[in-house]
Amino acid sequence: MIDPAAVPGLPCDAEGPVFREPWEAQAFAMALALHARGLFTWTEWAATLAAEIKRAQAAGDPDTGETYYRHWLKALERLVTEKGVTDEKSLARYYNAWGHAADRTPHGAPIELRADDFE
């Protein structure tokens, strides 16, 4: 098990990691799982995340903490493409499919992907 305190920049309170949305916790869990599988080191992760934050700040991100996990997700996307796990075209395909599925899903219901979401 990886100690969340060892992950650079993780927002925490007295009880542990803090997530504003469920997807943030899922992105965090994906990073831990990919690290545990040896896809990247924490040094690689920290450098990639820092580069994504710096890129966003240069583009005008106010760095209030509200976009932290968007940078986290971009860092994950960058690492999985750099390591050959997937490519940008596949990421875009799934991004669009999730958008289609979310658009048709009533608020509060689980989002489920269907084959026609990829068309």
CSV table of C-alpha atoms in Angstrom, one decimal:
chain,number,residue,atom,x,y,z
A,1,MET,CA,0.0,0.0,0.0
A,2,ILE,CA,1.3,3.5,-0.9
A,3,ASP,CA,1.2,6.2,1.7
A,4,PRO,CA,-0.9,9.1,0.2
A,5,ALA,CA,1.4,11.5,2.2
A,6,ALA,CA,4.2,10.4,-0.1
A,7,VAL,CA,2.4,11.8,-3.2
A,8,PRO,CA,3.6,15.4,-3.8
A,9,GLY,CA,0.9,18.1,-3.6
A,10,LEU,CA,-2.0,15.9,-2.5
A,11,PRO,CA,-4.6,18.1,-0.8
A,12,CYS,CA,-5.3,16.6,2.7
A,13,ASP,CA,-7.1,17.5,5.9
A,14,ALA,CA,-6.7,15.8,9.3
A,15,GLU,CA,-8.5,12.7,8.1
A,16,GLY,CA,-6.5,12.2,4.8
A,17,PRO,CA,-6.8,13.0,1.1
A,18,VAL,CA,-9.6,15.5,0.1
A,19,PHE,CA,-11.5,15.1,-3.1
A,20,ARG,CA,-14.1,17.6,-4.3
A,21,GLU,CA,-15.6,15.2,-6.8
A,22,PRO,CA,-15.7,11.3,-7.2
A,23,TRP,CA,-13.7,11.5,-10.5
A,24,GLU,CA,-10.8,13.2,-8.5
A,25,ALA,CA,-10.6,10.2,-6.2
A,26,GLN,CA,-10.7,7.9,-9.2
A,27,ALA,CA,-7.9,9.8,-11.0
A,28,PHE,CA,-5.9,9.6,-7.7
A,29,ALA,CA,-6.5,5.8,-7.5
A,30,MET,CA,-5.5,5.4,-11.2
A,31,ALA,CA,-2.2,7.1,-10.5
A,32,LEU,CA,-1.5,4.8,-7.5
A,33,ALA,CA,-2.4,1.7,-9.5
A,34,LEU,CA,-0.2,2.7,-12.5
A,35,HIS,CA,2.7,3.5,-10.2
A,36,ALA,CA,2.2,0.1,-8.4
A,37,ARG,CA,2.4,-1.6,-11.8
A,38,GLY,CA,5.7,0.1,-12.5
A,39,LEU,CA,4.5,2.4,-15.3
A,40,PHE,CA,6.3,5.4,-13.7
A,41,THR,CA,8.3,6.3,-10.7
A,42,TRP,CA,7.2,9.0,-8.2
A,43,THR,CA,10.0,11.2,-9.5
A,44,GLU,CA,8.6,10.9,-13.1
A,45,TRP,CA,5.1,11.5,-11.7
A,46,ALA,CA,6.1,14.6,-9.8
A,47,ALA,CA,8.0,16.1,-12.8
A,48,THR,CA,5.1,15.4,-15.2
A,49,LEU,CA,2.5,16.8,-12.8
A,50,ALA,CA,4.7,19.9,-12.1
A,51,ALA,CA,5.1,20.4,-15.9
A,52,GLU,CA,1.3,20.2,-16.4
A,53,ILE,CA,0.7,22.7,-13.6
A,54,LYS,CA,3.3,25.1,-15.0
A,55,ARG,CA,1.8,24.8,-18.5
A,56,ALA,CA,-1.7,25.6,-17.2
A,57,GLN,CA,-0.4,28.6,-15.2
A,58,ALA,CA,1.4,29.9,-18.3
A,59,ALA,CA,-2.0,29.6,-20.1
A,60,GLY,CA,-3.7,31.6,-17.3
A,61,ASP,CA,-4.8,29.1,-14.7
A,62,PRO,CA,-5.3,31.1,-11.5
A,63,ASP,CA,-3.8,28.2,-9.4
A,64,THR,CA,-6.5,28.4,-6.7
A,65,GLY,CA,-6.5,24.6,-6.1
A,66,GLU,CA,-9.8,24.1,-7.8
A,67,THR,CA,-8.1,22.8,-11.0
A,68,TYR,CA,-5.5,20.6,-9.3
A,69,TYR,CA,-7.0,17.3,-10.3
A,70,ARG,CA,-7.5,18.5,-13.9
A,71,HIS,CA,-3.7,18.8,-14.0
A,72,TRP,CA,-3.5,15.4,-12.3
A,73,LEU,CA,-5.6,13.9,-15.1
A,74,LYS,CA,-3.5,15.6,-17.8
A,75,ALA,CA,-0.4,14.3,-16.2
A,76,LEU,CA,-1.8,10.8,-16.3
A,77,GLU,CA,-2.8,11.2,-19.9
A,78,ARG,CA,0.6,12.4,-20.8
A,79,LEU,CA,2.4,9.5,-19.0
A,80,VAL,CA,0.2,6.8,-20.5
A,81,THR,CA,0.8,8.2,-24.0
A,82,GLU,CA,4.5,8.6,-23.5
A,83,LYS,CA,4.8,5.1,-22.1
A,84,GLY,CA,2.9,3.6,-25.1
A,85,VAL,CA,-0.1,2.4,-23.0
A,86,THR,CA,-2.4,4.3,-25.4
A,87,ASP,CA,-2.3,7.1,-27.8
A,88,GLU,CA,-3.9,10.6,-28.1
A,89,LYS,CA,-6.4,9.4,-30.7
A,90,SER,CA,-7.7,6.6,-28.3
A,91,LEU,CA,-7.9,9.1,-25.4
A,92,ALA,CA,-9.9,11.5,-27.6
A,93,ARG,CA,-12.2,8.7,-28.7
A,94,TYR,CA,-13.1,7.8,-25.1
A,95,TYR,CA,-13.4,11.4,-24.1
A,96,ASN,CA,-16.0,12.0,-26.8
A,97,ALA,CA,-17.8,8.7,-26.0
A,98,TRP,CA,-18.1,9.7,-22.3
A,99,GLY,CA,-19.4,13.1,-23.4
A,100,HIS,CA,-22.1,11.4,-25.5
A,101,ALA,CA,-23.0,9.0,-22.6
A,102,ALA,CA,-23.1,11.9,-20.1
A,103,ASP,CA,-25.4,14.0,-22.3
A,104,ARG,CA,-28.0,11.2,-22.5
A,105,THR,CA,-27.8,10.2,-18.8
A,106,PRO,CA,-30.3,11.8,-16.4
A,107,HIS,CA,-28.7,13.7,-13.5
A,108,GLY,CA,-27.8,11.4,-10.6
A,109,ALA,CA,-27.9,8.2,-12.7
A,110,PRO,CA,-24.7,6.2,-13.4
A,111,ILE,CA,-23.1,6.9,-16.8
A,112,GLU,CA,-22.8,3.8,-18.9
A,113,LEU,CA,-20.9,3.6,-22.2
A,114,ARG,CA,-22.7,2.0,-25.2
A,115,ALA,CA,-21.2,1.0,-28.5
A,116,ASP,CA,-23.1,3.9,-30.2
A,117,ASP,CA,-21.3,6.4,-27.9
A,118,PHE,CA,-18.2,5.7,-30.0
A,119,GLU,CA,-19.8,6.7,-33.4
